[in-house]
PDB file of C-alpha atoms in Angstrom:
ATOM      1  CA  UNK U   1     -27.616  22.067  20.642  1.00 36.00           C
ATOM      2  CA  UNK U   2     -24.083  22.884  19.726  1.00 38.00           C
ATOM      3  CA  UNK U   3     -25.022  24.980  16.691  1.00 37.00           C
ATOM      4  CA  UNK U   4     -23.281  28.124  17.661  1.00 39.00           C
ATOM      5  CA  UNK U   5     -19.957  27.207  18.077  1.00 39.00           C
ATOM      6  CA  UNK U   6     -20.343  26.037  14.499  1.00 38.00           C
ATOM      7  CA  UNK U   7     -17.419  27.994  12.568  1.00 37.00           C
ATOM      8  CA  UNK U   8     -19.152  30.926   9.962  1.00 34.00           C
ATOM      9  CA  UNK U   9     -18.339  29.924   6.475  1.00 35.00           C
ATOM     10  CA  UNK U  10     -14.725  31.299   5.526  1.00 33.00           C
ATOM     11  CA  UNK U  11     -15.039  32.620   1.992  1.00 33.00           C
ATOM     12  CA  UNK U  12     -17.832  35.031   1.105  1.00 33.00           C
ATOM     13  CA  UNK U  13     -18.297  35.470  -2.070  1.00 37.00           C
ATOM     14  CA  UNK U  14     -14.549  36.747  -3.196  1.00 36.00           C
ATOM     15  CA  UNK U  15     -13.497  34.018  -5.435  1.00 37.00           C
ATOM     16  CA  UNK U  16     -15.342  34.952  -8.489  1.00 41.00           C
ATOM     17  CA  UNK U  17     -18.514  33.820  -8.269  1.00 41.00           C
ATOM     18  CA  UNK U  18     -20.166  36.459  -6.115  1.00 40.00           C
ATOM     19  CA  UNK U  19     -23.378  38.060  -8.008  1.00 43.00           C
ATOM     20  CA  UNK U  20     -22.708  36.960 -11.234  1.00 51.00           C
ATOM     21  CA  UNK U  21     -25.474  34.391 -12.097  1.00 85.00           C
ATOM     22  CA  UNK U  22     -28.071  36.429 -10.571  1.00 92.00           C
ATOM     23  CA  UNK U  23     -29.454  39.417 -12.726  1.00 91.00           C
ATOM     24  CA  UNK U  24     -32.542  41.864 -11.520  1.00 93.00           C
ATOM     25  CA  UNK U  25     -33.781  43.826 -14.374  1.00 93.00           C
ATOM     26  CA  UNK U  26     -36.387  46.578 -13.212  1.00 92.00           C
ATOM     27  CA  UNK U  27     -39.857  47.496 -15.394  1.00 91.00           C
ATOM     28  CA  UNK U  28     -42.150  50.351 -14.325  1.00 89.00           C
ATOM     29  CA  UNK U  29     -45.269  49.787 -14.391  1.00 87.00           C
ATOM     30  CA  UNK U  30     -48.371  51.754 -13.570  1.00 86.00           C
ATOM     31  CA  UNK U  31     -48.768  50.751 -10.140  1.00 86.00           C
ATOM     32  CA  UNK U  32     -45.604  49.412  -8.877  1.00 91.00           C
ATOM     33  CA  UNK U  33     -42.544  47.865 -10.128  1.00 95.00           C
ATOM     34  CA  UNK U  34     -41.767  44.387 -11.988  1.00 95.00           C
ATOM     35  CA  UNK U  35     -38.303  42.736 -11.056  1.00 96.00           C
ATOM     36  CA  UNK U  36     -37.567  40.133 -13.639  1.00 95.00           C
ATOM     37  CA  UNK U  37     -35.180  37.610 -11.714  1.00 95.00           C
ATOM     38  CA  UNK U  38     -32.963  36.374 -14.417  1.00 94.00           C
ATOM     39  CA  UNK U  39     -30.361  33.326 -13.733  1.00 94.00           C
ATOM     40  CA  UNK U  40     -29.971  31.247 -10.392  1.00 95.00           C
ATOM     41  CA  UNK U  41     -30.782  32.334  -6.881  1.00 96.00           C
ATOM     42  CA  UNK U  42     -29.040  30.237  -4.266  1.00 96.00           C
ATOM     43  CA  UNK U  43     -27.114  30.953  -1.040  1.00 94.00           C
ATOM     44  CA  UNK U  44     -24.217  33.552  -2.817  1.00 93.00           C
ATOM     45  CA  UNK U  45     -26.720  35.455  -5.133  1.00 94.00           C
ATOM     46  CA  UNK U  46     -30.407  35.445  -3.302  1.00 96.00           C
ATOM     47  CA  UNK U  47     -28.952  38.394  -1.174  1.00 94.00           C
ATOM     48  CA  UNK U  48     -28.902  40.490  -4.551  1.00 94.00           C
ATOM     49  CA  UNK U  49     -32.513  40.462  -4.757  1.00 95.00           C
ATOM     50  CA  UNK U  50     -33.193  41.468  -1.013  1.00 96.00           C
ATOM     51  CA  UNK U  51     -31.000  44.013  -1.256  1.00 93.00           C
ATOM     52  CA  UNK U  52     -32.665  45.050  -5.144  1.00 94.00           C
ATOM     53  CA  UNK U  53     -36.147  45.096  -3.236  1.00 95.00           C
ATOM     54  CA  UNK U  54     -34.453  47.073  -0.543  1.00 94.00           C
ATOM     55  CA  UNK U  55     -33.267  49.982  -2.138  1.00 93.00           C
ATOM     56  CA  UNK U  56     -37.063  50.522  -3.791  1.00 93.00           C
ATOM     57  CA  UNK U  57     -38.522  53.911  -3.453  1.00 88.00           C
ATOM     58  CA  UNK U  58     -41.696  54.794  -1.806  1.00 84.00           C
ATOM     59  CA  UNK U  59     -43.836  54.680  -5.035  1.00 88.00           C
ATOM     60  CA  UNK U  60     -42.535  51.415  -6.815  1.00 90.00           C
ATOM     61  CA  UNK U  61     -43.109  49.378  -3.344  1.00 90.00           C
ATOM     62  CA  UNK U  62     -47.135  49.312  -3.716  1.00 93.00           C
ATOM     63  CA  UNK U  63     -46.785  47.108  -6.301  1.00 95.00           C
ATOM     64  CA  UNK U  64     -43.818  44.671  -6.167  1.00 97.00           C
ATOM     65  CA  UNK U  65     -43.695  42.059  -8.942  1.00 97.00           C
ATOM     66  CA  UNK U  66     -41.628  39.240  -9.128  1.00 97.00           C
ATOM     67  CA  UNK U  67     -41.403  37.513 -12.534  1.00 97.00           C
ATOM     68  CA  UNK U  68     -39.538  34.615 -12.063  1.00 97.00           C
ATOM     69  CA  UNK U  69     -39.753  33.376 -15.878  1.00 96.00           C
ATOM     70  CA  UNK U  70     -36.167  33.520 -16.433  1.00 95.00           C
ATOM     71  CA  UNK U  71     -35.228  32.500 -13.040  1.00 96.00           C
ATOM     72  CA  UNK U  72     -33.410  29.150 -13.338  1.00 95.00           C
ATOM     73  CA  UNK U  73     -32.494  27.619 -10.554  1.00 96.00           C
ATOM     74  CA  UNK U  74     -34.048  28.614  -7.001  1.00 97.00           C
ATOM     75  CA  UNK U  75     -33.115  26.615  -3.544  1.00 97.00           C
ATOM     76  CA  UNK U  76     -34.120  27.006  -0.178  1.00 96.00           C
ATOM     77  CA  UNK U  77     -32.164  29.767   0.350  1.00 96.00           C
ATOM     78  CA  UNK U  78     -33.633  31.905  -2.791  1.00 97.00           C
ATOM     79  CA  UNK U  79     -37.023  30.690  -0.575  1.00 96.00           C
ATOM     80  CA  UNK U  80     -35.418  32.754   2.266  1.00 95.00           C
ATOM     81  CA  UNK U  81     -34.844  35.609   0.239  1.00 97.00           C
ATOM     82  CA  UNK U  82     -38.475  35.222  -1.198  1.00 97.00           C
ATOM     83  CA  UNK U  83     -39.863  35.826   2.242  1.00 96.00           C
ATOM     84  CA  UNK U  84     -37.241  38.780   2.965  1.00 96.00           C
ATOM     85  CA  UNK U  85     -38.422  40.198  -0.095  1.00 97.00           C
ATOM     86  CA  UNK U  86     -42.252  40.324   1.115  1.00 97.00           C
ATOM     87  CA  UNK U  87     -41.582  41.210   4.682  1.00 96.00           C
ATOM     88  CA  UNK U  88     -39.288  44.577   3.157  1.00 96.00           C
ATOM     89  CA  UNK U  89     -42.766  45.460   0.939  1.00 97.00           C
ATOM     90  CA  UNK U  90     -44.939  44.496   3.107  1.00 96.00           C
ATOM     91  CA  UNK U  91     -43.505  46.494   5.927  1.00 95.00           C
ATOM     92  CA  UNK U  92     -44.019  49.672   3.522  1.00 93.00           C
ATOM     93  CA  UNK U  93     -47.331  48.832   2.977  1.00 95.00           C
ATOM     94  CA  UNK U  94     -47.016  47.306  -0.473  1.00 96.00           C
ATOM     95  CA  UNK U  95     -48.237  44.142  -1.724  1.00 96.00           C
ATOM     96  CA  UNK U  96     -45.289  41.506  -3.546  1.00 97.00           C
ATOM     97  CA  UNK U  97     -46.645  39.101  -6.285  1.00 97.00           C
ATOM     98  CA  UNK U  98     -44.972  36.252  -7.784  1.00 98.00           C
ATOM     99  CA  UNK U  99     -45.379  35.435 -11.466  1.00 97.00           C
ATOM    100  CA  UNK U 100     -43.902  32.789 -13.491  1.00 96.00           C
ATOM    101  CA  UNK U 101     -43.309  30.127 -10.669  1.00 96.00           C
ATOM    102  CA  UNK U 102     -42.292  26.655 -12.070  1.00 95.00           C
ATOM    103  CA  UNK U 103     -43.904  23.699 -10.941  1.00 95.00           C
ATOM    104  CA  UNK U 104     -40.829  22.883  -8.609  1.00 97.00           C
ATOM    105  CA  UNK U 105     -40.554  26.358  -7.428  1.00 97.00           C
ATOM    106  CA  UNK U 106     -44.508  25.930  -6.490  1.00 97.00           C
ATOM    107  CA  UNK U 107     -43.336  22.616  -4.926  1.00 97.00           C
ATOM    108  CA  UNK U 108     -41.170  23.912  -2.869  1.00 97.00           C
ATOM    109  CA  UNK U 109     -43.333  26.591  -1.575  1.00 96.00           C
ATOM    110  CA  UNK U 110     -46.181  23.982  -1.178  1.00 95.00           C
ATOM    111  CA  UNK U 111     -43.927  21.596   0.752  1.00 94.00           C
ATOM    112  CA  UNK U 112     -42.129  24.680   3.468  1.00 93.00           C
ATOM    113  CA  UNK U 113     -45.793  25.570   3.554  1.00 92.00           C
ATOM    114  CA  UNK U 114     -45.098  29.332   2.147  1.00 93.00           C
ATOM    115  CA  UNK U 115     -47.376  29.131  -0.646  1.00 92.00           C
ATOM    116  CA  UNK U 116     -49.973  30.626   1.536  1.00 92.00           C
ATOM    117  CA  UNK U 117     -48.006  33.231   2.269  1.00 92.00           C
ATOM    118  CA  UNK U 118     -47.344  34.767  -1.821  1.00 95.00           C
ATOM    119  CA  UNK U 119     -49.554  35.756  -4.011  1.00 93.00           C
ATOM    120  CA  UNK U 120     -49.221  33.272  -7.318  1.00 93.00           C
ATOM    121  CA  UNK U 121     -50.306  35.331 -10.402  1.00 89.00           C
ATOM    122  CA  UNK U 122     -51.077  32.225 -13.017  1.00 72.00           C
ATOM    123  CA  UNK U 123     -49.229  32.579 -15.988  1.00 62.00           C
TER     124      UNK U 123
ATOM    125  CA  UNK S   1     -26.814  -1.781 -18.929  1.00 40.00           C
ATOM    126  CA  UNK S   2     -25.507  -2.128 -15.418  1.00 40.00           C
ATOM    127  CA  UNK S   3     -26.295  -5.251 -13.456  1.00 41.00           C
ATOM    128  CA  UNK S   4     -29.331  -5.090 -11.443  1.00 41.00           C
ATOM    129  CA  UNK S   5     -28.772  -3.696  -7.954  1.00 46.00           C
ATOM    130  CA  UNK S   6     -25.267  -2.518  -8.272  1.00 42.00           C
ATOM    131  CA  UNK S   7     -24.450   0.906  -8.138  1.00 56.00           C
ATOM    132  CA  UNK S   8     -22.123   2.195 -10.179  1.00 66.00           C
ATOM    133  CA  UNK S   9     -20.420   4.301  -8.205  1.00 71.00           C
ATOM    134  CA  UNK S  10     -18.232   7.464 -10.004  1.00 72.00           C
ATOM    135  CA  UNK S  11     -15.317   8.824  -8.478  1.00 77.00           C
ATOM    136  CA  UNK S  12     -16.247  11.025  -5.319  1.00 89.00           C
ATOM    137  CA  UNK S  13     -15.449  14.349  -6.943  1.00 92.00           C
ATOM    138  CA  UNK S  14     -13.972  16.522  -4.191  1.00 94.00           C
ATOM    139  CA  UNK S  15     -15.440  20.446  -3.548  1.00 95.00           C
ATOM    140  CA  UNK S  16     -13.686  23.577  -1.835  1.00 94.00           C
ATOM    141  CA  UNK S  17     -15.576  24.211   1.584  1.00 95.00           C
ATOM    142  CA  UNK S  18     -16.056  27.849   0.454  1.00 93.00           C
ATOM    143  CA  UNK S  19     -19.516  29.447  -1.169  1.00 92.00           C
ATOM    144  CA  UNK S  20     -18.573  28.546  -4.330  1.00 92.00           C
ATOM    145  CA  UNK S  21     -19.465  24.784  -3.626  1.00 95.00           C
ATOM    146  CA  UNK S  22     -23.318  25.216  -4.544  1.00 96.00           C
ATOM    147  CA  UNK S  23     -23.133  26.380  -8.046  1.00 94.00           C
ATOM    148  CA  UNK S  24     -19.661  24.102  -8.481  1.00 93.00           C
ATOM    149  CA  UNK S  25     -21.943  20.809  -7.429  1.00 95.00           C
ATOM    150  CA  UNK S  26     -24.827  22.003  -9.502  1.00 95.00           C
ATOM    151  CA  UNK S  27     -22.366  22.579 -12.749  1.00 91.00           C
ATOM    152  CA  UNK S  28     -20.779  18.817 -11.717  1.00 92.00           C
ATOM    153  CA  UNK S  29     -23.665  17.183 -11.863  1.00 93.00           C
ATOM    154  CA  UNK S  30     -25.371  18.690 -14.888  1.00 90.00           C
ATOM    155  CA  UNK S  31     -22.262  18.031 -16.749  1.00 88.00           C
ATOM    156  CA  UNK S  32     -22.091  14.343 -15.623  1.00 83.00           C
ATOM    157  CA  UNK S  33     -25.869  13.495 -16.155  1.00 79.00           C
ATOM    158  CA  UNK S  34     -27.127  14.512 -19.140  1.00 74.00           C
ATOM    159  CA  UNK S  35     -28.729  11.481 -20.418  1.00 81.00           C
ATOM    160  CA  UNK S  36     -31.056  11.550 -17.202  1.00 89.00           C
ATOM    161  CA  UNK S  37     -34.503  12.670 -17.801  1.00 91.00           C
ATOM    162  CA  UNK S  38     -34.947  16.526 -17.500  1.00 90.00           C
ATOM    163  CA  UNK S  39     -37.474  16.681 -14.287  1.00 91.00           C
ATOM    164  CA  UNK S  40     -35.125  13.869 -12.826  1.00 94.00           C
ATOM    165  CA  UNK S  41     -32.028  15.768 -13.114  1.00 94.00           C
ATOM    166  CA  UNK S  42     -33.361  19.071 -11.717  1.00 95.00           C
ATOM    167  CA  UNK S  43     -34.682  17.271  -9.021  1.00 97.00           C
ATOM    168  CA  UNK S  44     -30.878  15.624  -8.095  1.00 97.00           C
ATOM    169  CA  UNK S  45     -29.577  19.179  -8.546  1.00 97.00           C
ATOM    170  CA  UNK S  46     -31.990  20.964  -5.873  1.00 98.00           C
ATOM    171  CA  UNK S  47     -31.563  18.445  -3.367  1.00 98.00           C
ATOM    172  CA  UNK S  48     -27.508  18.238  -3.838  1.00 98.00           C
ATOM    173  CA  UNK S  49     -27.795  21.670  -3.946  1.00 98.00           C
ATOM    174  CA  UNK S  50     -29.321  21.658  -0.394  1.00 97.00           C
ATOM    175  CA  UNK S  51     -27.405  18.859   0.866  1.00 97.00           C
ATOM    176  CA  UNK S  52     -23.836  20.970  -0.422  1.00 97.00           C
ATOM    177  CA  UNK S  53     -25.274  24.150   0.974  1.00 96.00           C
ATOM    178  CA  UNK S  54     -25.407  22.700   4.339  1.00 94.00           C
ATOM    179  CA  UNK S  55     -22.020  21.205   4.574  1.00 95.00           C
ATOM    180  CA  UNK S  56     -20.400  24.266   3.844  1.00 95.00           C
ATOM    181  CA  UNK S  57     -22.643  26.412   5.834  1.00 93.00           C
ATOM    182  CA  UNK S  58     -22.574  24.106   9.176  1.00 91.00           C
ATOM    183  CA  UNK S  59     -20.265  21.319   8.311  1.00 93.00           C
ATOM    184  CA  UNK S  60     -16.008  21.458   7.587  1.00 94.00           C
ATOM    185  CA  UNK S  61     -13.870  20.694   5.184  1.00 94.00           C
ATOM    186  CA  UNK S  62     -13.088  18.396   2.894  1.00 94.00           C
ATOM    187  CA  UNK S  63     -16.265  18.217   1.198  1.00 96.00           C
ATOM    188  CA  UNK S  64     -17.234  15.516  -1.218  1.00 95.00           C
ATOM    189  CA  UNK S  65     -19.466  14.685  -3.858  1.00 96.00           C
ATOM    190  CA  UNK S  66     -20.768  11.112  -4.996  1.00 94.00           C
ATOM    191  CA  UNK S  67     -22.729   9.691  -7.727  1.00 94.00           C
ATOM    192  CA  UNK S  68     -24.151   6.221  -7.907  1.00 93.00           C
ATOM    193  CA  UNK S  69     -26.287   5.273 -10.927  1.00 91.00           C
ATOM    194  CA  UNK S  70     -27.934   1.940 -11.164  1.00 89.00           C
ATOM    195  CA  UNK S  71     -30.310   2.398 -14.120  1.00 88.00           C
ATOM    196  CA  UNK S  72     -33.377   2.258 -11.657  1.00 90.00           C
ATOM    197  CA  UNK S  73     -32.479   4.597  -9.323  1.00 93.00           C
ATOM    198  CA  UNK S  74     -29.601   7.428  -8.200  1.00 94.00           C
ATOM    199  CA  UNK S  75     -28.208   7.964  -5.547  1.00 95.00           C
ATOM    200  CA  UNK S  76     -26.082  11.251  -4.562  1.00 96.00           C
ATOM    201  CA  UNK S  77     -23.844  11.205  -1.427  1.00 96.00           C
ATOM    202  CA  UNK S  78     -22.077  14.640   0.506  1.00 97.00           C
ATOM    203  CA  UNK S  79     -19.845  13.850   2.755  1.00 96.00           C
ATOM    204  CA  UNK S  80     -17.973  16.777   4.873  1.00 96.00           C
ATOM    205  CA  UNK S  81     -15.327  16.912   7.442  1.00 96.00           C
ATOM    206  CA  UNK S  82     -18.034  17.554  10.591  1.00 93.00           C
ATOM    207  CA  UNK S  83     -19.099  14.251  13.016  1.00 89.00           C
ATOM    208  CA  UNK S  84     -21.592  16.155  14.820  1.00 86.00           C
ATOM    209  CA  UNK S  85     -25.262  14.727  13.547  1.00 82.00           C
ATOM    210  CA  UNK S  86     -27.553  17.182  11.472  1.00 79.00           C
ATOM    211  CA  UNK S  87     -29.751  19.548  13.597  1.00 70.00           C
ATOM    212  CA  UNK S  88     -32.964  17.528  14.143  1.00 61.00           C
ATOM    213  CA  UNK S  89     -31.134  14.682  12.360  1.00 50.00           C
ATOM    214  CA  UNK S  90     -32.751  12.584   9.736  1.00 49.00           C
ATOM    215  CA  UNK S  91     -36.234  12.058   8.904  1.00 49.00           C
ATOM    216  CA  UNK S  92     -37.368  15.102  11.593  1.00 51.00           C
ATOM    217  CA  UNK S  93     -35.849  18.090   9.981  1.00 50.00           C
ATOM    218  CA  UNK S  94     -37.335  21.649  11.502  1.00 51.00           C
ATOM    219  CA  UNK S  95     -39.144  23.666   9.440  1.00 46.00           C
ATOM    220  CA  UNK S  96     -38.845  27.027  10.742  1.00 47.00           C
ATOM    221  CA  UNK S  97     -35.035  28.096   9.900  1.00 50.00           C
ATOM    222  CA  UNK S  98     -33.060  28.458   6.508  1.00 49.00           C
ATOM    223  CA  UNK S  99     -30.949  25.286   7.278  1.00 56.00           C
ATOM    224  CA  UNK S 100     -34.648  23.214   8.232  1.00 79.00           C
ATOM    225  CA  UNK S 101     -36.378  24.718   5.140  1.00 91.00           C
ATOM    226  CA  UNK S 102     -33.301  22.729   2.834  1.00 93.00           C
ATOM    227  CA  UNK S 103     -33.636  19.732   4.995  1.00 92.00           C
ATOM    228  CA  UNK S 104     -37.458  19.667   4.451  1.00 93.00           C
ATOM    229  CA  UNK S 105     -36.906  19.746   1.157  1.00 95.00           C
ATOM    230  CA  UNK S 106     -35.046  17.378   0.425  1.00 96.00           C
ATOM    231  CA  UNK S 107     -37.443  15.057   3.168  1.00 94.00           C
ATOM    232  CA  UNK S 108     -39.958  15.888   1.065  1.00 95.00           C
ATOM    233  CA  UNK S 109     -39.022  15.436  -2.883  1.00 97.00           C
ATOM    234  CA  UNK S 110     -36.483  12.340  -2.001  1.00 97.00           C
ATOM    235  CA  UNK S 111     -37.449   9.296  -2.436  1.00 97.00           C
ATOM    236  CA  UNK S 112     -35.214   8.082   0.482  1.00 96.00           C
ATOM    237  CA  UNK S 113     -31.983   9.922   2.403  1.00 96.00           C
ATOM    238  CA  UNK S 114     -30.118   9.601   5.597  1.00 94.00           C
ATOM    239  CA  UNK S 115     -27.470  10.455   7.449  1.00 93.00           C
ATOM    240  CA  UNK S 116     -24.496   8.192   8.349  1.00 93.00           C
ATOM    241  CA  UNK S 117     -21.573   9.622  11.237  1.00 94.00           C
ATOM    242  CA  UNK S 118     -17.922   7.987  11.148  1.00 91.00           C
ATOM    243  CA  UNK S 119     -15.104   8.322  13.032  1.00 89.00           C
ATOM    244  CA  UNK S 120     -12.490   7.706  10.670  1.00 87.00           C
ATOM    245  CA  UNK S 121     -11.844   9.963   9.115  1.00 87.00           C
ATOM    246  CA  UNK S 122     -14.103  12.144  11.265  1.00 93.00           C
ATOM    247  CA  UNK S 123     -17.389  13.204   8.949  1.00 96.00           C
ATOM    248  CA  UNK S 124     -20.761  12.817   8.286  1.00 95.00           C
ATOM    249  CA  UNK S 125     -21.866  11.513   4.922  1.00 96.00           C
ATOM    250  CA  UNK S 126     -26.025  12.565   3.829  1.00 96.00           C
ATOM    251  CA  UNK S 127     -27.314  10.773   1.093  1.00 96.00           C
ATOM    252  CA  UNK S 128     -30.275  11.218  -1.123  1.00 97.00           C
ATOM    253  CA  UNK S 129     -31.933   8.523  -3.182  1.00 97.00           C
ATOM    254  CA  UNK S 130     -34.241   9.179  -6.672  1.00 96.00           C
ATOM    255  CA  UNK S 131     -36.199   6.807  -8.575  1.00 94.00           C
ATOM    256  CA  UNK S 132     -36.072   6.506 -12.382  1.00 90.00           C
ATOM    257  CA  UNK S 133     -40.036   6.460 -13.248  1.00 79.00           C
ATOM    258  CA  UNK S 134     -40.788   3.272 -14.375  1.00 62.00           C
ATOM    259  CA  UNK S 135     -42.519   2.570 -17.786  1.00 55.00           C
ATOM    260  CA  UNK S 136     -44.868   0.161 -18.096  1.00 41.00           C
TER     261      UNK S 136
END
């Protein structure tokens, strides 16, 4: 395999369309936090929400929520940043949730055989 | 009403090798189809989303974007500037990295895709195919 002579990608991000579809609006809630993911999450903007779930304090990473209602548009790559996303909680000893999952989304996670892996909350 | 078993084929519309690709693609293509059926369409986005995503990640420059429309079924074609075959190459995609997860996906939810090498110019063009559900 000849993958890593493969050349990086030459632009990141800096031609105007770095985080801009990609909104994570925070709720407390009694026992944790709810991040509603709001726009698309591909390859630019997924690593807005790892880095959102990163900078969580102690207290809001028991509960990690992710309501993905208003999320849009998710590829494999938002998948990757869905599993970054639990590893960060779960490696603080908090427990991540999804909620709102379309029936592609669920798909997807179905078909890269994460959906074992997340708690669904039905909606 | 095109005639049965031709493609109509629109004008490969050409994308900048650059991050921006992705969303560009995705904005093309719901621009350009929205008399398909809603499930249908976000179905062609994810997996030209996927297929985009890897030519810019892995592949070179120029990349294109095709659209051929037959009435019964569509079919989407990427082509970038890279000869070398996809990792795993068709049909066998791995399932443990980011790149394999894309590839999986779009094994999985197409109803047929490849992968075609050529020389000149030097490239790779993957292709996706997506039935129209038929009624009645």
């Amino acid at each position: 395999m000849d993958v890593n002579r493969r050349q990086l990608p030459p632009v990141l991000s800096m031609d105007g369309y770095g985080c801009g579809t990609l909104r994570v609006a925070a709720d407390r809630c009694p026992d944790g936090i709810s991040l509603r993911l709001i726009g698309e999450m591909d390859l630019v903007t997924a690593p807005h929400l790892v880095e959102s779930v990163r900078s969580l304090r102690g207290p809001d990473m028991q509960h990690v929520r992710l309501d993905l209602t208003q999320l849009t548009f998710v590829d494999a790559a938002g998948l990757r940043a869905l599993v970054q996303a639990r590893m960060l909680v779960h490696g603080r000893g908090g427990q991540l949730t999804l909620r709102g999952a379309r029936p592609l989304l669920r798909r997807m996670l179905e078909i890269t055989e994460l959906n074992t892996a997340f708690d669904l909350e039905s909606t | 009403m095109t005639e049965s078993g031709v493609v109509d084929r629109i004008e490969p519309q050409a994308l900048p090798h650059s991050l921006a690709a992705p969303r560009l693609a995705r904005q093309y293509l719901t621009s350009r189809a929205a008399e398909w059926p809603a499930e249908l369409l976000d179905l062609v986005v994810l997996l030209a989303n996927e297929l985009v995503t890897n030519a810019v990640v892995h592949g070179r420059g120029p990349v294109e974007l095709s659209i051929g429309d037959d009435g019964r079924r569509i079919r989407i074609e990427i082509s970038d500037g890279d000869p070398d075959p996809l990792p795993g190459d068709a049909g066998r995609p791995p399932n443990a990295q980011q790149s394999g997860r894309g590839l999986l996906v779009v094994d999985s939810l197409a109803d047929r895709w490849g992968c075609r090498l050529h020389r000149v110019p030097p490239g790779k063009t993957v292709w996706f195919e997506l039935q129209y559900e038929m009624s009645g």
